[in-house]
Coordinates of C-alpha atoms in Angstrom, one line a residue:
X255 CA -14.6 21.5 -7.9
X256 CA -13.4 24.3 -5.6
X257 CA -9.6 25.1 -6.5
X258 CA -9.6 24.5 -10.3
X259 CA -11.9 27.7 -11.5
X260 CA -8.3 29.7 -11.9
X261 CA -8.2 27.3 -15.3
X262 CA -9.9 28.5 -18.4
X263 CA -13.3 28.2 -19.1
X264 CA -13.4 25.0 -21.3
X265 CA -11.2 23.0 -19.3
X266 CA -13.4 24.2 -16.0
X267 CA -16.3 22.6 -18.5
X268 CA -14.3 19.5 -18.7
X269 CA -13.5 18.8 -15.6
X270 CA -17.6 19.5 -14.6
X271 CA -18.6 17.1 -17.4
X272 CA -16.1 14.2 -15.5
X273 CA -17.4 15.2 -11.8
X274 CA -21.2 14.6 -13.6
X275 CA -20.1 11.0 -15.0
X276 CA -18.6 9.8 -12.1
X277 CA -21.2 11.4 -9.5
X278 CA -23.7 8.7 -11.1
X279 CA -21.4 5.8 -10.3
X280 CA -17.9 3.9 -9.7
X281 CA -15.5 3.6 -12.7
X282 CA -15.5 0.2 -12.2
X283 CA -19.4 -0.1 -12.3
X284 CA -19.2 2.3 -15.8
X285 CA -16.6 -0.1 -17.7
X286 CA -18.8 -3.1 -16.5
X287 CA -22.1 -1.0 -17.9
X288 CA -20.6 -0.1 -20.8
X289 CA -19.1 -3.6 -21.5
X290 CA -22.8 -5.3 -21.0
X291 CA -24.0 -2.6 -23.8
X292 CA -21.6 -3.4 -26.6
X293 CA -21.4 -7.3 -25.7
X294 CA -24.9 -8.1 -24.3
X295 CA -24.5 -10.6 -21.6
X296 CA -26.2 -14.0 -22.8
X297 CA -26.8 -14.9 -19.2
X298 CA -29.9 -13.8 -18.0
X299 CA -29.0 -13.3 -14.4
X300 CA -26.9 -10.5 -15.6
X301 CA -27.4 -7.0 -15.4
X302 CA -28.1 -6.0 -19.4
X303 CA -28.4 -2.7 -20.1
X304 CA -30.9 -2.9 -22.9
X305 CA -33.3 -3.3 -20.2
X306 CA -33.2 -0.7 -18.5
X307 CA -33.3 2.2 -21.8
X308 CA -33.6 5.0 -19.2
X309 CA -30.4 4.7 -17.5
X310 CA -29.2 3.4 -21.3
X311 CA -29.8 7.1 -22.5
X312 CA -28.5 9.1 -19.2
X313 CA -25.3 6.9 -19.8
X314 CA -25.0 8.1 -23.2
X315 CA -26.2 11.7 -22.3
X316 CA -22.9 11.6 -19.7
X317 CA -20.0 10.1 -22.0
X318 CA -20.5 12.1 -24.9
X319 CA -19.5 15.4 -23.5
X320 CA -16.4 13.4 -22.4
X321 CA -15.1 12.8 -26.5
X322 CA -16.1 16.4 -27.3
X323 CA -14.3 18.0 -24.4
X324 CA -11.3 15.5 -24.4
X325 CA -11.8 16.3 -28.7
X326 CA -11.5 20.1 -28.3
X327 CA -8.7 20.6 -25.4
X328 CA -6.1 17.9 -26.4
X329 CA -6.8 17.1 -30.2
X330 CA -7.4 21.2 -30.9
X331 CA -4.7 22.0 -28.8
X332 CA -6.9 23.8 -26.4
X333 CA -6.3 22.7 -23.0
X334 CA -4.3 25.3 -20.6
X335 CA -0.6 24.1 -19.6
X336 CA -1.6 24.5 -16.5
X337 CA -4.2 21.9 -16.4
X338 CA -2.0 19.7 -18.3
X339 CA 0.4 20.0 -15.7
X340 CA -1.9 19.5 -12.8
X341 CA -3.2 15.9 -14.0
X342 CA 0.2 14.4 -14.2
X343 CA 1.8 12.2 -11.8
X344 CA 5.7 11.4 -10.8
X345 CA 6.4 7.9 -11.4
X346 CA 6.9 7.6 -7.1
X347 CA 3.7 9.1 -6.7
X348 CA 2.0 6.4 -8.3
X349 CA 2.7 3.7 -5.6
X350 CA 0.7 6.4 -3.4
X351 CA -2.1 6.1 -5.4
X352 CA -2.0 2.1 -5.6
X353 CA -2.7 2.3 -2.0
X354 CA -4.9 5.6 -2.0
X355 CA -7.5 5.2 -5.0
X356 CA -10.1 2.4 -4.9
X357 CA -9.7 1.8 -8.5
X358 CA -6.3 1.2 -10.4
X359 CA -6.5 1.8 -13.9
X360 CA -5.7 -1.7 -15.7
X361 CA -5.3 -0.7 -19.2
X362 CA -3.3 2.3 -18.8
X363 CA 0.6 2.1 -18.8
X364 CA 2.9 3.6 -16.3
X365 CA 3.8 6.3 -19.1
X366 CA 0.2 7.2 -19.5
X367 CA -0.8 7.1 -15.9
X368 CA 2.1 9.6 -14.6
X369 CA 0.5 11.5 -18.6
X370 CA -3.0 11.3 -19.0
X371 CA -2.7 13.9 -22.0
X372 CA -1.4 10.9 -24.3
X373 CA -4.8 8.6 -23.7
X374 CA -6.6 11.5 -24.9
X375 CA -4.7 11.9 -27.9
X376 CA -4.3 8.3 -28.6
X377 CA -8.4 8.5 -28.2
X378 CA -7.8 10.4 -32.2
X379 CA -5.4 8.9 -33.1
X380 CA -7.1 6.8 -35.6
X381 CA -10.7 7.9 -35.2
X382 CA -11.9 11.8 -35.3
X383 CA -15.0 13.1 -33.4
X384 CA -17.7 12.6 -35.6
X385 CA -16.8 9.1 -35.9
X386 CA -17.3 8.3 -32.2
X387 CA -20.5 10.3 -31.8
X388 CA -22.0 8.1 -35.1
X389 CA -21.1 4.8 -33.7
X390 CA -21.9 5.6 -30.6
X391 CA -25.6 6.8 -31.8
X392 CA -25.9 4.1 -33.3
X393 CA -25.7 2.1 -30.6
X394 CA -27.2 3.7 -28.8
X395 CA -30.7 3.2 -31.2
X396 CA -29.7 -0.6 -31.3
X397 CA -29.4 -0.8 -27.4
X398 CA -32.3 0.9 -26.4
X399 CA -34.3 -1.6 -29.7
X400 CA -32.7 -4.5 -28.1
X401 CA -31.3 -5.3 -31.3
X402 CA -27.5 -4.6 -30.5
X403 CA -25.7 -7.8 -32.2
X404 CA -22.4 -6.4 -32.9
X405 CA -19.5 -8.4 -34.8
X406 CA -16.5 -7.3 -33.4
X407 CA -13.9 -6.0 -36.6
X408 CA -11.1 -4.3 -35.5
X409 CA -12.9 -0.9 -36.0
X410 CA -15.9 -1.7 -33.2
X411 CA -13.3 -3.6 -30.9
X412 CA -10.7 -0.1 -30.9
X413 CA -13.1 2.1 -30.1
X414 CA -14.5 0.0 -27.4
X415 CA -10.9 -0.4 -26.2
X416 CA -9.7 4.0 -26.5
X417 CA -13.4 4.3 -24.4
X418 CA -12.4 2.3 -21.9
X419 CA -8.9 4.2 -21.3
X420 CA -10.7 7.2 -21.7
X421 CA -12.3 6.8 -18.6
X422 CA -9.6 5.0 -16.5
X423 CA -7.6 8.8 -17.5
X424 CA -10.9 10.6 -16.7
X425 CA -11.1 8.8 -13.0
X426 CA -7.3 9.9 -12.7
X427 CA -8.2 13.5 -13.8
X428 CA -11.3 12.9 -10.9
X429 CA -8.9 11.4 -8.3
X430 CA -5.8 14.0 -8.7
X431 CA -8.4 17.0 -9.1
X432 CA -11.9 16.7 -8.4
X433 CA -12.1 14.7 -4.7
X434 CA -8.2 14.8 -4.6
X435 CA -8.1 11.2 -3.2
X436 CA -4.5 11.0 -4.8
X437 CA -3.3 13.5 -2.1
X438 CA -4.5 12.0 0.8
X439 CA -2.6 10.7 3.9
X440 CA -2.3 7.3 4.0
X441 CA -4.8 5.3 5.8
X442 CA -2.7 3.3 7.9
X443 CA -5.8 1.2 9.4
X444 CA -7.3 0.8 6.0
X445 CA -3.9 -0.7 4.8
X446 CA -3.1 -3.1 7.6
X447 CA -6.7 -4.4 7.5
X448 CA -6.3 -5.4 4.1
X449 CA -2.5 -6.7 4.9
X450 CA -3.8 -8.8 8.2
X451 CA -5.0 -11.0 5.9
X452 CA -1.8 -12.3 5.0
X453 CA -0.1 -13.0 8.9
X454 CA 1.9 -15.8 8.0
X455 CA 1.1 -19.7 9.7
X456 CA 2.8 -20.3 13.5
X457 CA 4.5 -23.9 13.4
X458 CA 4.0 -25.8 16.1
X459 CA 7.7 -25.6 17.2
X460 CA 7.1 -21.8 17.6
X461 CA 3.8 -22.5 19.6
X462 CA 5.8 -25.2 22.0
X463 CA 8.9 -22.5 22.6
X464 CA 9.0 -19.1 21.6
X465 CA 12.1 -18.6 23.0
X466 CA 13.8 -21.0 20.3
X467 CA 13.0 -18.7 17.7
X468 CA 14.9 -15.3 19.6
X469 CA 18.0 -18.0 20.6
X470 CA 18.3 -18.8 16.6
X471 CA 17.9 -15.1 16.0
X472 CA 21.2 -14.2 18.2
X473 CA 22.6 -17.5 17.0
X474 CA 23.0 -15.9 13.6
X475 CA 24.4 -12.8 14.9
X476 CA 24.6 -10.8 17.8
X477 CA 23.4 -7.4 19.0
X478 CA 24.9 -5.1 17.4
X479 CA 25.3 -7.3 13.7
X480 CA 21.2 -7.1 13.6
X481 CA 21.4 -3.5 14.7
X482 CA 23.6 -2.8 11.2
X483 CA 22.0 -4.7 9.1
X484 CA 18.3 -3.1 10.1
X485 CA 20.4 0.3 9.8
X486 CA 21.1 -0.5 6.4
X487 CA 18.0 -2.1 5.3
X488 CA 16.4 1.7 6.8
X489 CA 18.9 3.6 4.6
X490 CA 18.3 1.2 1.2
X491 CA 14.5 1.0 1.7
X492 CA 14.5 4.9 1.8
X493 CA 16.8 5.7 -0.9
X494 CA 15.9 6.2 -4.9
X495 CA 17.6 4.6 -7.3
X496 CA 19.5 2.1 -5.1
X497 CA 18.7 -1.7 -3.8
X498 CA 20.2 -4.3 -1.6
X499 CA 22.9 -6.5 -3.1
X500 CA 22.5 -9.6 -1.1
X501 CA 18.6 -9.7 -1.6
X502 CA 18.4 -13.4 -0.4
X503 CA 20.2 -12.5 2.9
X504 CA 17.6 -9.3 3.3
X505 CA 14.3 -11.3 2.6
X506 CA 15.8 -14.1 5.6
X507 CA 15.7 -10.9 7.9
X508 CA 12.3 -10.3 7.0
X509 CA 11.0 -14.3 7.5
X510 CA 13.3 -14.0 10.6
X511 CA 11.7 -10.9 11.9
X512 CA 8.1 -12.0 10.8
X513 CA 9.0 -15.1 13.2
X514 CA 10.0 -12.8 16.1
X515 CA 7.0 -10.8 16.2
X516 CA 5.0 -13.9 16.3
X517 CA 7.0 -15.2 19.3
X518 CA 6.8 -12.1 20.8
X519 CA 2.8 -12.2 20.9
X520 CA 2.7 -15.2 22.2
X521 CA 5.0 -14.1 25.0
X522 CA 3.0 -11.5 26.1
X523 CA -0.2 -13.7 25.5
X524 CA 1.1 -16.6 27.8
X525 CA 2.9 -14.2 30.1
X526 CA 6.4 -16.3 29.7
X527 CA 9.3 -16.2 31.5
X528 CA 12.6 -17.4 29.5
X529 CA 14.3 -20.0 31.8
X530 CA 18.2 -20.7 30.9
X531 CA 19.0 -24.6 30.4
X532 CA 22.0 -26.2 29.6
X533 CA 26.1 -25.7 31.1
X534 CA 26.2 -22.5 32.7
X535 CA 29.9 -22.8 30.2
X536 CA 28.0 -22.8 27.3
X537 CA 25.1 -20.0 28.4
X538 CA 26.0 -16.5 26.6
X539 CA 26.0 -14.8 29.8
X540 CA 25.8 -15.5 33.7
X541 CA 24.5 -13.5 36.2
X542 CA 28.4 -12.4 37.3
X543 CA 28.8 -11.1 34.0
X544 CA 26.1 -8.8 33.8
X545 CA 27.0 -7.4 37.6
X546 CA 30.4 -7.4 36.9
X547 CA 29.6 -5.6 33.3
X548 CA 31.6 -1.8 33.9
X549 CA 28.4 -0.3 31.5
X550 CA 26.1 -1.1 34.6
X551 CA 25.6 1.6 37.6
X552 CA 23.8 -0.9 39.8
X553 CA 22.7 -4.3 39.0
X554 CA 19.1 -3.2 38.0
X555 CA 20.5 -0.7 35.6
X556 CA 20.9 -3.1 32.6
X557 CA 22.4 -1.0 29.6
X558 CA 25.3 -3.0 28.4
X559 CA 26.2 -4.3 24.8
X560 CA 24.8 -0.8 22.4
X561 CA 21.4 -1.3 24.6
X562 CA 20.6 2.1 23.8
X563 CA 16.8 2.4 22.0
X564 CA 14.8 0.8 24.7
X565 CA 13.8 3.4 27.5
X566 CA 15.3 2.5 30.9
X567 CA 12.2 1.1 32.5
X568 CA 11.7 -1.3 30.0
X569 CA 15.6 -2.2 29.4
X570 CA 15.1 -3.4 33.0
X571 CA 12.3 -5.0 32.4
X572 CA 12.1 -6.5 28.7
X573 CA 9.0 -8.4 29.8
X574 CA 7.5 -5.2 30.6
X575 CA 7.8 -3.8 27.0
X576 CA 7.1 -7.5 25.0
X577 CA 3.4 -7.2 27.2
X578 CA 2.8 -3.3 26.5
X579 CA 4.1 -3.3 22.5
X580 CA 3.1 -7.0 21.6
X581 CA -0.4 -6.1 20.7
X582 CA -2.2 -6.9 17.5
X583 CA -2.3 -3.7 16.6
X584 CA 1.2 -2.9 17.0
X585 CA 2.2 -6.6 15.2
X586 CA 0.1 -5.4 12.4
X587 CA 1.2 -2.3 12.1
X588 CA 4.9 -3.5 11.9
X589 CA 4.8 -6.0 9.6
X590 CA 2.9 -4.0 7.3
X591 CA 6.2 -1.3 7.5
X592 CA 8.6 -4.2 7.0
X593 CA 7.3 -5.7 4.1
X594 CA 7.2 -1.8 2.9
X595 CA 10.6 -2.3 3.6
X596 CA 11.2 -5.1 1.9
X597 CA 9.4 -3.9 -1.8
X598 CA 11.2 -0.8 -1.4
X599 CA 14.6 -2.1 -0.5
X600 CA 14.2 -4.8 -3.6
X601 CA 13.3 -2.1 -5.8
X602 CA 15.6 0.7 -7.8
X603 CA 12.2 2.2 -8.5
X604 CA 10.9 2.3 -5.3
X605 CA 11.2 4.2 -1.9
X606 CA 9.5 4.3 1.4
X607 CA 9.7 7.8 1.4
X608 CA 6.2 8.6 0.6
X609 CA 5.0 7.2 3.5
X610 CA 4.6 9.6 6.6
X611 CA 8.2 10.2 8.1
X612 CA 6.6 10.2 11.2
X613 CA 5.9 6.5 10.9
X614 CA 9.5 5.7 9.0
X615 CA 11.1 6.7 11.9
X616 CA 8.8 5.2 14.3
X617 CA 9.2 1.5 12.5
X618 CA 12.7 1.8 12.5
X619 CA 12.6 3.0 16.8
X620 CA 10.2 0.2 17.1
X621 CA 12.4 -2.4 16.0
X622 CA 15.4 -1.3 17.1
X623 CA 13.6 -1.8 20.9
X624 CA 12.1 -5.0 19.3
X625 CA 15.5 -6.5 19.0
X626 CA 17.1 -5.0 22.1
X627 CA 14.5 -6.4 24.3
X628 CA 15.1 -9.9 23.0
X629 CA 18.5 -9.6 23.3
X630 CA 18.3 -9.0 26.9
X631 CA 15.4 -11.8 27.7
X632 CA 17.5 -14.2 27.0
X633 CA 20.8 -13.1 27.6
X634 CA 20.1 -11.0 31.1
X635 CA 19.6 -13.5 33.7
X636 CA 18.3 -11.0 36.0
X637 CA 15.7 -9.9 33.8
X638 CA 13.3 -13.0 34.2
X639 CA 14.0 -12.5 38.3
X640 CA 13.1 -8.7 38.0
X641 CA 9.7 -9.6 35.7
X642 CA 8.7 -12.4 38.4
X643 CA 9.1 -9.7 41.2
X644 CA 7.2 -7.2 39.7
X645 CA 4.7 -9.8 38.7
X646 CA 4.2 -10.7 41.8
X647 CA 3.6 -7.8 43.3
X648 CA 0.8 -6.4 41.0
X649 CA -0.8 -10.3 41.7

């Protein structure tokens, strides 16, 4: 509780009484124990809590200070602005917590997520104080008799229902002030290992040639048309308010880019080495083009065609940056930014600017080299020469 004493006593009392509840278990675990109480679970498998009267009654002993609290700070008009203030949540900060918190409320709206303050006085609304604590004794007598047969009338089945967003507030209230999970960095490992999941299938095309997949790519459009449309994708995805036009166009990127990073694994897996087939007429560039490029200052120093994110050992080499970056980590880690990238870009609500700017700018670095090292595999007939060289010599 260290940082919310400056609050007045009975809010300080409050938030004690909600750090006690949800010391004794997960919010989840509470709805479940409190849903096996009203409604006792006909299977006997099932954890019932008229069985166990003990933790029954400390249940009880926990939620009731919960209504008289939540009673005497929002229904009397006692809680402290400041408080009031310190529990709410911007609408943008609530995709943050979707990531952050373990439990996302399910009955709560956006309104009363980003507001708290209007569960607990929707919790009175209809139904004062005393009422609560009666019903709730009552069943709390039946429960611990074993004789809790409730018929669910509207009455029994609103009360059950404000109880239940009572807490999912109270966890808020636990998350934003208590632990202050909401506040927390993202876990960038914790999120990709639950987005690995989802890598999307390899066809067999893709397994047989890698390289068909970068050729299409450059097919579509060359360097420096990606380079704009990732630009803009960067500048849509982190602006509020705004989202792409042509969405169709921007979610082929994505599958498009999804494909590359694929064919870039395998790559560095298999240690390939792009080999140029067809008319020498009909390749996008010979080997005279790229000496007698004017951007060159020697024929190893291959920075022509807005080459200008990749370092210049690895515009060089390209094969040398596809084996160091094409890692499962780093493929992880990418596609979990672009599909980031994708939401927020798709979204007038939604912006990738609460993510660490550190890593926005690294994603969009990352790709730009992604794309320029592709480029120059398979347009750069030296390149392949240069990777077999230095191959060779570390053999």
């Amino acid at each position: 509780m260290e940082g919310v004493y400056h609050f007045r006593k009975e809010t300080v009392q409050f938030i004690a009484a909600i750090e006690c509840f949800f010391a004794a278990d997960r919010v989840e675990h509470h709805l479940m124990f409190l849903k096996n109480w009203l409604n006792p679970p006909q299977n006997e498998t099932d954890y019932s809590p008229q069985q166990h009267p003990a933790q029954l009654f400390g249940f009880y002993e926990k939620l009731l200070p919960l209504f008289e609290y939540t009673d005497l700070l929002f229904n009397q008009g006692l809680a402290d602005p400041a408080f009031v203030k310190a529990i709410e949540a911007a609408e943008c900060h609530l995709e943050k917590e979707l990531i952050l918190l373990d439990y996302w409320p399910k009955l709560l709206s956006n309104e009363e997520m980003q507001q708290p303050k209007l569960v607990f006085l929707d919790v009175f609304c209809f139904h004062q104080l005393a009422s609560y604590k009666i019903i709730y004794k009552d069943w709390l007598f039946a429960g611990l008799a074993a004789k809790l047969d409730q018929e669910w009338d509207p009455q029994i089945y609103q009360i059950y229902e404000n109880t239940k967003k009572m807490l999912e507030a109270c966890w808020l209230i636990h998350e934003r002030i208590i632990s202050r999970n909401s506040f927390k960095s993202i876990d960038r490992q914790h999120y990709m290992a639950v987005f690995e999941s989802t890598s999307p299938l390899v066809d067999q095309l893709l397994f047989a040639n890698p390289f068909s997949v970068i050729e299409a790519f450059f097919n579509l459009d060359n360097l420096e048309g990606h380079k704009t449309y990732l630009k803009n994708w960067y500048r849509t995805a982190l602006a509020e308010g705004s989202c792409v036009s042509s969405a169709t166009d921007y979610f082929y990127l994505y599958n498009q880019f999804t494909q590359l990073l694929n064919a870039g694994y395998l790559i560095a897996e298999k240690k390939l080495i792009y080999e140029t087939c067809g008319d020498k007429e009909t390749a996008v560039a010979t080997e005279s083009d790229w000496l007698g490029n004017p951007h060159f200052k020697t024929a190893e120093m291959v920075l022509p065609y807005g080459v200008n994110a990749l370092p210049e050992r690895f515009a060089i080499n390209p094969y040398q940056f596809i084996e160091y970056f094409f890692v499962p980590a780093k493929i992880k880690q990418l596609r979990v930014g672009l599909l980031e990238w994708l939401y927020a870009a798709f979204s007038m609500k939604s912006s990738i600017k609460i993510l660490d700017k550190e890593f926005l700018f690294e994603q969009y670095e990352n790709m730009l080299m992604v794309i320029e090292a592709f480029f120059l595999i398979i347009n750069n007939p030296l390149a392949g020469e240069i990777a077999k060289e230095e191959r060779g010599n570390y053999a």
